[in-house]
Amino acid sequence: MRSCCGSWAWGNERRLGASISERAMTVEAIIARWGIAAVFAGTMLEGETAVIAGGLIAHQGLIAWPLALAAGALGSFLADQFFFAAGRRYRDRPFVQRWMQKRAFAKALNLLERYPVGFIFAFRFLYGFRTVSPLAIGTSRVPAMTFLTINALAAVIWASLFTALGYWFGEAVTELAGRLRPSRQTLLMGVAVLSSGFAIFQFVRWWKER
């Protein structure tokens, strides 16, 4: 009887272990398949958080580091080009007019007048200027090709720095994980929760500042 019960319990444990392993592989497969698209979309919508998460996931070997960097750079570049085009073409529309009434908009134009090339290059690194700056630059007389060239270079450098930061953070997480010994699924879920939480916080802050 004991042998029968023991075999039944052992069989259940094996099935449970296999189920957990399959779920972990499913999470990894989803990240490996859609990770690049998530980094790209997240960079367009939010910014630094998505690129840092991309570097961290690349450290886990689920996506290639160069692809994470490229997705972050392209997402950032296209988002800024979109806001620049909106400012250039729709400056008289209510959407742009609301932004023009903000103090950050006036500050962005002031910095652009003082440091035209430097500000176009650096605005994505400045807190509070990430969205309003390309919109403000679009309403100015800066040539579209000048903005496109500087914006492309800045996007690559920006993405390189924050992807590297995420990759370095992955080193720290791996070292900590070696001490705590969580499962790979737990580690990935923790990263996802932290990234999502920070992204939601950034979105709420942006919504209030609209």
PDB file of C-alpha atoms in Angstrom:
ATOM      1  CA  MET A   1       0.000   0.000   0.000  1.00  0.00           C
ATOM      2  CA  ARG A   2       2.785   2.381   0.955  1.00  0.00           C
ATOM      3  CA  SER A   3       4.631   1.493  -2.230  1.00  0.00           C
ATOM      4  CA  CYS A   4       1.525   2.254  -4.283  1.00  0.00           C
ATOM      5  CA  CYS A   5       0.940   5.601  -2.543  1.00  0.00           C
ATOM      6  CA  GLY A   6       4.605   6.461  -2.854  1.00  0.00           C
ATOM      7  CA  SER A   7       4.586   5.780  -6.580  1.00  0.00           C
ATOM      8  CA  TRP A   8       1.426   7.869  -7.005  1.00  0.00           C
ATOM      9  CA  ALA A   9       2.956  10.809  -5.070  1.00  0.00           C
ATOM     10  CA  TRP A  10       6.215  10.543  -6.992  1.00  0.00           C
ATOM     11  CA  GLY A  11       4.310  10.527 -10.276  1.00  0.00           C
ATOM     12  CA  ASN A  12       2.387  13.668  -9.258  1.00  0.00           C
ATOM     13  CA  GLU A  13       5.608  15.427  -8.268  1.00  0.00           C
ATOM     14  CA  ARG A  14       7.159  14.600 -11.626  1.00  0.00           C
ATOM     15  CA  ARG A  15       4.094  15.873 -13.494  1.00  0.00           C
ATOM     16  CA  LEU A  16       4.067  19.067 -11.393  1.00  0.00           C
ATOM     17  CA  GLY A  17       7.755  19.620 -12.043  1.00  0.00           C
ATOM     18  CA  ALA A  18       7.272  19.054 -15.760  1.00  0.00           C
ATOM     19  CA  SER A  19       4.332  21.510 -15.771  1.00  0.00           C
ATOM     20  CA  ILE A  20       6.395  24.235 -14.064  1.00  0.00           C
ATOM     21  CA  SER A  21       9.267  23.616 -16.467  1.00  0.00           C
ATOM     22  CA  GLU A  22       6.936  23.883 -19.462  1.00  0.00           C
ATOM     23  CA  ARG A  23       5.523  27.180 -18.156  1.00  0.00           C
ATOM     24  CA  ALA A  24       9.035  28.573 -17.694  1.00  0.00           C
ATOM     25  CA  MET A  25       9.922  27.548 -21.242  1.00  0.00           C
ATOM     26  CA  THR A  26       6.711  29.177 -22.467  1.00  0.00           C
ATOM     27  CA  VAL A  27       7.621  32.480 -20.785  1.00  0.00           C
ATOM     28  CA  GLU A  28      11.105  32.330 -22.287  1.00  0.00           C
ATOM     29  CA  ALA A  29       9.706  31.459 -25.720  1.00  0.00           C
ATOM     30  CA  ILE A  30       7.301  34.416 -25.601  1.00  0.00           C
ATOM     31  CA  ILE A  31      10.095  36.821 -24.610  1.00  0.00           C
ATOM     32  CA  ALA A  32      12.435  35.359 -27.228  1.00  0.00           C
ATOM     33  CA  ARG A  33       9.778  35.724 -29.919  1.00  0.00           C
ATOM     34  CA  TRP A  34       8.238  39.077 -29.005  1.00  0.00           C
ATOM     35  CA  GLY A  35      10.998  40.665 -26.934  1.00  0.00           C
ATOM     36  CA  ILE A  36      12.379  42.811 -29.756  1.00  0.00           C
ATOM     37  CA  ALA A  37       8.892  44.063 -30.683  1.00  0.00           C
ATOM     38  CA  ALA A  38       8.199  44.833 -27.012  1.00  0.00           C
ATOM     39  CA  VAL A  39      11.422  46.829 -26.687  1.00  0.00           C
ATOM     40  CA  PHE A  40      10.599  48.726 -29.890  1.00  0.00           C
ATOM     41  CA  ALA A  41       7.009  49.534 -28.858  1.00  0.00           C
ATOM     42  CA  GLY A  42       7.980  50.283 -25.256  1.00  0.00           C
ATOM     43  CA  THR A  43      10.672  52.708 -26.380  1.00  0.00           C
ATOM     44  CA  MET A  44       8.195  54.596 -28.544  1.00  0.00           C
ATOM     45  CA  LEU A  45       5.634  54.807 -25.735  1.00  0.00           C
ATOM     46  CA  GLU A  46       7.797  55.219 -22.663  1.00  0.00           C
ATOM     47  CA  GLY A  47      11.548  55.367 -23.224  1.00  0.00           C
ATOM     48  CA  GLU A  48      14.368  54.392 -20.904  1.00  0.00           C
ATOM     49  CA  THR A  49      12.553  51.606 -19.051  1.00  0.00           C
ATOM     50  CA  ALA A  50      11.999  49.537 -22.199  1.00  0.00           C
ATOM     51  CA  VAL A  51      15.607  49.924 -23.355  1.00  0.00           C
ATOM     52  CA  ILE A  52      17.009  48.990 -19.941  1.00  0.00           C
ATOM     53  CA  ALA A  53      14.672  45.973 -19.844  1.00  0.00           C
ATOM     54  CA  GLY A  54      15.908  45.032 -23.314  1.00  0.00           C
ATOM     55  CA  GLY A  55      19.504  45.058 -22.100  1.00  0.00           C
ATOM     56  CA  LEU A  56      18.574  42.961 -19.092  1.00  0.00           C
ATOM     57  CA  ILE A  57      16.716  40.399 -21.205  1.00  0.00           C
ATOM     58  CA  ALA A  58      19.661  40.316 -23.629  1.00  0.00           C
ATOM     59  CA  HIS A  59      21.907  39.461 -20.699  1.00  0.00           C
ATOM     60  CA  GLN A  60      19.664  36.466 -20.016  1.00  0.00           C
ATOM     61  CA  GLY A  61      20.356  35.307 -23.573  1.00  0.00           C
ATOM     62  CA  LEU A  62      16.725  35.516 -24.701  1.00  0.00           C
ATOM     63  CA  ILE A  63      17.336  38.175 -27.355  1.00  0.00           C
ATOM     64  CA  ALA A  64      20.505  39.331 -29.080  1.00  0.00           C
ATOM     65  CA  TRP A  65      22.135  42.429 -27.580  1.00  0.00           C
ATOM     66  CA  PRO A  66      22.603  44.199 -30.961  1.00  0.00           C
ATOM     67  CA  LEU A  67      18.921  43.630 -31.788  1.00  0.00           C
ATOM     68  CA  ALA A  68      17.830  45.063 -28.424  1.00  0.00           C
ATOM     69  CA  LEU A  69      19.987  48.116 -29.091  1.00  0.00           C
ATOM     70  CA  ALA A  70      18.638  48.501 -32.643  1.00  0.00           C
ATOM     71  CA  ALA A  71      15.012  48.192 -31.463  1.00  0.00           C
ATOM     72  CA  GLY A  72      15.568  50.842 -28.796  1.00  0.00           C
ATOM     73  CA  ALA A  73      17.329  53.228 -31.174  1.00  0.00           C
ATOM     74  CA  LEU A  74      14.706  52.824 -33.909  1.00  0.00           C
ATOM     75  CA  GLY A  75      11.788  53.217 -31.497  1.00  0.00           C
ATOM     76  CA  SER A  76      13.264  56.369 -29.995  1.00  0.00           C
ATOM     77  CA  PHE A  77      14.139  57.807 -33.409  1.00  0.00           C
ATOM     78  CA  LEU A  78      10.679  57.216 -34.895  1.00  0.00           C
ATOM     79  CA  ALA A  79       8.855  58.568 -31.828  1.00  0.00           C
ATOM     80  CA  ASP A  80      10.844  61.809 -31.951  1.00  0.00           C
ATOM     81  CA  GLN A  81      10.384  62.107 -35.706  1.00  0.00           C
ATOM     82  CA  PHE A  82       6.637  61.719 -35.194  1.00  0.00           C
ATOM     83  CA  PHE A  83       6.479  64.536 -32.618  1.00  0.00           C
ATOM     84  CA  PHE A  84       8.741  66.723 -34.769  1.00  0.00           C
ATOM     85  CA  ALA A  85       6.434  66.191 -37.757  1.00  0.00           C
ATOM     86  CA  ALA A  86       3.381  66.932 -35.581  1.00  0.00           C
ATOM     87  CA  GLY A  87       4.908  70.218 -34.448  1.00  0.00           C
ATOM     88  CA  ARG A  88       5.956  71.139 -37.978  1.00  0.00           C
ATOM     89  CA  ARG A  89       2.657  70.321 -39.687  1.00  0.00           C
ATOM     90  CA  TYR A  90      -0.013  70.773 -37.013  1.00  0.00           C
ATOM     91  CA  ARG A  91       1.258  73.658 -34.913  1.00  0.00           C
ATOM     92  CA  ASP A  92      -2.115  75.404 -35.134  1.00  0.00           C
ATOM     93  CA  ARG A  93      -4.097  72.363 -33.989  1.00  0.00           C
ATOM     94  CA  PRO A  94      -5.433  72.151 -30.402  1.00  0.00           C
ATOM     95  CA  PHE A  95      -3.176  69.190 -29.565  1.00  0.00           C
ATOM     96  CA  VAL A  96      -0.012  71.180 -30.284  1.00  0.00           C
ATOM     97  CA  GLN A  97      -1.431  74.411 -28.879  1.00  0.00           C
ATOM     98  CA  ARG A  98      -1.962  72.747 -25.491  1.00  0.00           C
ATOM     99  CA  TRP A  99       1.693  71.724 -25.410  1.00  0.00           C
ATOM    100  CA  MET A 100       2.808  75.216 -26.445  1.00  0.00           C
ATOM    101  CA  GLN A 101       1.203  76.624 -23.300  1.00  0.00           C
ATOM    102  CA  LYS A 102       3.413  74.561 -21.006  1.00  0.00           C
ATOM    103  CA  ARG A 103       6.500  76.050 -19.366  1.00  0.00           C
ATOM    104  CA  ALA A 104       8.622  73.132 -20.560  1.00  0.00           C
ATOM    105  CA  PHE A 105       7.780  74.083 -24.153  1.00  0.00           C
ATOM    106  CA  ALA A 106       9.104  77.621 -23.693  1.00  0.00           C
ATOM    107  CA  LYS A 107      12.200  76.290 -21.924  1.00  0.00           C
ATOM    108  CA  ALA A 108      12.828  73.894 -24.790  1.00  0.00           C
ATOM    109  CA  LEU A 109      12.648  76.702 -27.355  1.00  0.00           C
ATOM    110  CA  ASN A 110      14.951  78.857 -25.223  1.00  0.00           C
ATOM    111  CA  LEU A 111      17.543  76.081 -24.998  1.00  0.00           C
ATOM    112  CA  LEU A 112      17.178  75.430 -28.727  1.00  0.00           C
ATOM    113  CA  GLU A 113      17.958  79.079 -29.512  1.00  0.00           C
ATOM    114  CA  ARG A 114      21.030  79.045 -27.268  1.00  0.00           C
ATOM    115  CA  TYR A 115      22.373  75.599 -28.206  1.00  0.00           C
ATOM    116  CA  PRO A 116      20.680  74.512 -31.470  1.00  0.00           C
ATOM    117  CA  VAL A 117      22.777  71.425 -32.264  1.00  0.00           C
ATOM    118  CA  GLY A 118      23.606  70.517 -28.671  1.00  0.00           C
ATOM    119  CA  PHE A 119      19.982  70.649 -27.531  1.00  0.00           C
ATOM    120  CA  ILE A 120      18.712  68.508 -30.412  1.00  0.00           C
ATOM    121  CA  PHE A 121      21.358  65.961 -29.504  1.00  0.00           C
ATOM    122  CA  ALA A 122      20.840  66.048 -25.737  1.00  0.00           C
ATOM    123  CA  PHE A 123      17.118  66.629 -25.103  1.00  0.00           C
ATOM    124  CA  ARG A 124      16.331  62.908 -24.771  1.00  0.00           C
ATOM    125  CA  PHE A 125      18.794  62.767 -21.872  1.00  0.00           C
ATOM    126  CA  LEU A 126      17.133  65.681 -20.033  1.00  0.00           C
ATOM    127  CA  TYR A 127      14.418  64.927 -17.479  1.00  0.00           C
ATOM    128  CA  GLY A 128      11.081  66.489 -18.406  1.00  0.00           C
ATOM    129  CA  PHE A 129      12.050  67.272 -22.023  1.00  0.00           C
ATOM    130  CA  ARG A 130      11.670  63.856 -23.652  1.00  0.00           C
ATOM    131  CA  THR A 131       8.306  64.458 -25.378  1.00  0.00           C
ATOM    132  CA  VAL A 132       7.932  68.214 -25.515  1.00  0.00           C
ATOM    133  CA  SER A 133      11.317  68.903 -27.151  1.00  0.00           C
ATOM    134  CA  PRO A 134      10.825  67.328 -30.603  1.00  0.00           C
ATOM    135  CA  LEU A 135       7.376  68.930 -30.703  1.00  0.00           C
ATOM    136  CA  ALA A 136       8.880  72.338 -29.886  1.00  0.00           C
ATOM    137  CA  ILE A 137      11.709  71.876 -32.372  1.00  0.00           C
ATOM    138  CA  GLY A 138       9.117  71.038 -35.020  1.00  0.00           C
ATOM    139  CA  THR A 139       7.508  74.448 -34.547  1.00  0.00           C
ATOM    140  CA  SER A 140      10.880  76.185 -34.989  1.00  0.00           C
ATOM    141  CA  ARG A 141      12.858  76.921 -38.153  1.00  0.00           C
ATOM    142  CA  VAL A 142      15.264  74.012 -37.733  1.00  0.00           C
ATOM    143  CA  PRO A 143      15.508  72.214 -41.111  1.00  0.00           C
ATOM    144  CA  ALA A 144      13.906  68.794 -41.136  1.00  0.00           C
ATOM    145  CA  MET A 145      17.067  67.125 -42.481  1.00  0.00           C
ATOM    146  CA  THR A 146      19.186  68.687 -39.724  1.00  0.00           C
ATOM    147  CA  PHE A 147      16.861  67.340 -37.054  1.00  0.00           C
ATOM    148  CA  LEU A 148      16.693  63.910 -38.709  1.00  0.00           C
ATOM    149  CA  THR A 149      20.499  63.568 -38.879  1.00  0.00           C
ATOM    150  CA  ILE A 150      21.192  64.665 -35.310  1.00  0.00           C
ATOM    151  CA  ASN A 151      18.207  62.759 -33.985  1.00  0.00           C
ATOM    152  CA  ALA A 152      19.397  59.516 -35.622  1.00  0.00           C
ATOM    153  CA  LEU A 153      22.885  59.852 -34.130  1.00  0.00           C
ATOM    154  CA  ALA A 154      21.549  60.747 -30.689  1.00  0.00           C
ATOM    155  CA  ALA A 155      19.082  57.835 -30.746  1.00  0.00           C
ATOM    156  CA  VAL A 156      21.869  55.325 -31.404  1.00  0.00           C
ATOM    157  CA  ILE A 157      24.069  56.716 -28.618  1.00  0.00           C
ATOM    158  CA  TRP A 158      21.137  56.944 -26.199  1.00  0.00           C
ATOM    159  CA  ALA A 159      20.037  53.381 -26.902  1.00  0.00           C
ATOM    160  CA  SER A 160      23.616  52.115 -26.594  1.00  0.00           C
ATOM    161  CA  LEU A 161      24.032  53.676 -23.162  1.00  0.00           C
ATOM    162  CA  PHE A 162      20.733  52.468 -21.705  1.00  0.00           C
ATOM    163  CA  THR A 163      20.982  49.005 -23.250  1.00  0.00           C
ATOM    164  CA  ALA A 164      24.457  48.697 -21.725  1.00  0.00           C
ATOM    165  CA  LEU A 165      23.034  49.871 -18.400  1.00  0.00           C
ATOM    166  CA  GLY A 166      20.364  47.161 -18.569  1.00  0.00           C
ATOM    167  CA  TYR A 167      22.993  44.573 -19.498  1.00  0.00           C
ATOM    168  CA  TRP A 168      25.156  45.657 -16.553  1.00  0.00           C
ATOM    169  CA  PHE A 169      22.091  45.532 -14.305  1.00  0.00           C
ATOM    170  CA  GLY A 170      21.585  41.988 -15.563  1.00  0.00           C
ATOM    171  CA  GLU A 171      25.034  41.130 -14.225  1.00  0.00           C
ATOM    172  CA  ALA A 172      23.999  42.395 -10.788  1.00  0.00           C
ATOM    173  CA  VAL A 173      20.701  40.511 -10.943  1.00  0.00           C
ATOM    174  CA  THR A 174      22.500  37.319 -11.934  1.00  0.00           C
ATOM    175  CA  GLU A 175      24.918  37.683  -9.038  1.00  0.00           C
ATOM    176  CA  LEU A 176      22.035  38.282  -6.619  1.00  0.00           C
ATOM    177  CA  ALA A 177      20.111  35.370  -8.104  1.00  0.00           C
ATOM    178  CA  GLY A 178      23.113  33.147  -7.496  1.00  0.00           C
ATOM    179  CA  ARG A 179      22.776  33.882  -3.796  1.00  0.00           C
ATOM    180  CA  LEU A 180      18.982  33.697  -3.532  1.00  0.00           C
ATOM    181  CA  ARG A 181      18.620  30.879  -6.101  1.00  0.00           C
ATOM    182  CA  PRO A 182      15.187  31.735  -7.539  1.00  0.00           C
ATOM    183  CA  SER A 183      13.853  29.827 -10.536  1.00  0.00           C
ATOM    184  CA  ARG A 184      14.403  31.325 -13.985  1.00  0.00           C
ATOM    185  CA  GLN A 185      10.664  31.904 -14.326  1.00  0.00           C
ATOM    186  CA  THR A 186      10.540  33.783 -11.019  1.00  0.00           C
ATOM    187  CA  LEU A 187      13.455  35.934 -12.125  1.00  0.00           C
ATOM    188  CA  LEU A 188      11.821  36.785 -15.456  1.00  0.00           C
ATOM    189  CA  MET A 189       8.475  37.512 -13.830  1.00  0.00           C
ATOM    190  CA  GLY A 190      10.184  39.788 -11.304  1.00  0.00           C
ATOM    191  CA  VAL A 191      11.866  41.742 -14.089  1.00  0.00           C
ATOM    192  CA  ALA A 192       8.551  42.008 -15.956  1.00  0.00           C
ATOM    193  CA  VAL A 193       6.684  43.248 -12.868  1.00  0.00           C
ATOM    194  CA  LEU A 194       9.327  45.859 -12.022  1.00  0.00           C
ATOM    195  CA  SER A 195       9.510  47.096 -15.615  1.00  0.00           C
ATOM    196  CA  SER A 196       5.721  47.250 -15.930  1.00  0.00           C
ATOM    197  CA  GLY A 197       5.368  49.071 -12.626  1.00  0.00           C
ATOM    198  CA  PHE A 198       7.904  51.704 -13.597  1.00  0.00           C
ATOM    199  CA  ALA A 199       6.358  52.085 -17.052  1.00  0.00           C
ATOM    200  CA  ILE A 200       2.894  52.621 -15.508  1.00  0.00           C
ATOM    201  CA  PHE A 201       4.352  55.212 -13.128  1.00  0.00           C
ATOM    202  CA  GLN A 202       5.950  57.061 -16.050  1.00  0.00           C
ATOM    203  CA  PHE A 203       2.729  56.929 -18.065  1.00  0.00           C
ATOM    204  CA  VAL A 204       0.640  58.312 -15.183  1.00  0.00           C
ATOM    205  CA  ARG A 205       3.152  61.121 -14.683  1.00  0.00           C
ATOM    206  CA  TRP A 206       3.071  61.919 -18.404  1.00  0.00           C
ATOM    207  CA  TRP A 207      -0.752  61.880 -18.406  1.00  0.00           C
ATOM    208  CA  LYS A 208      -0.897  64.373 -15.543  1.00  0.00           C
ATOM    209  CA  GLU A 209       1.578  66.682 -17.261  1.00  0.00           C
ATOM    210  CA  ARG A 210      -0.269  66.718 -20.589  1.00  0.00           C
TER     211      ARG A 210
END
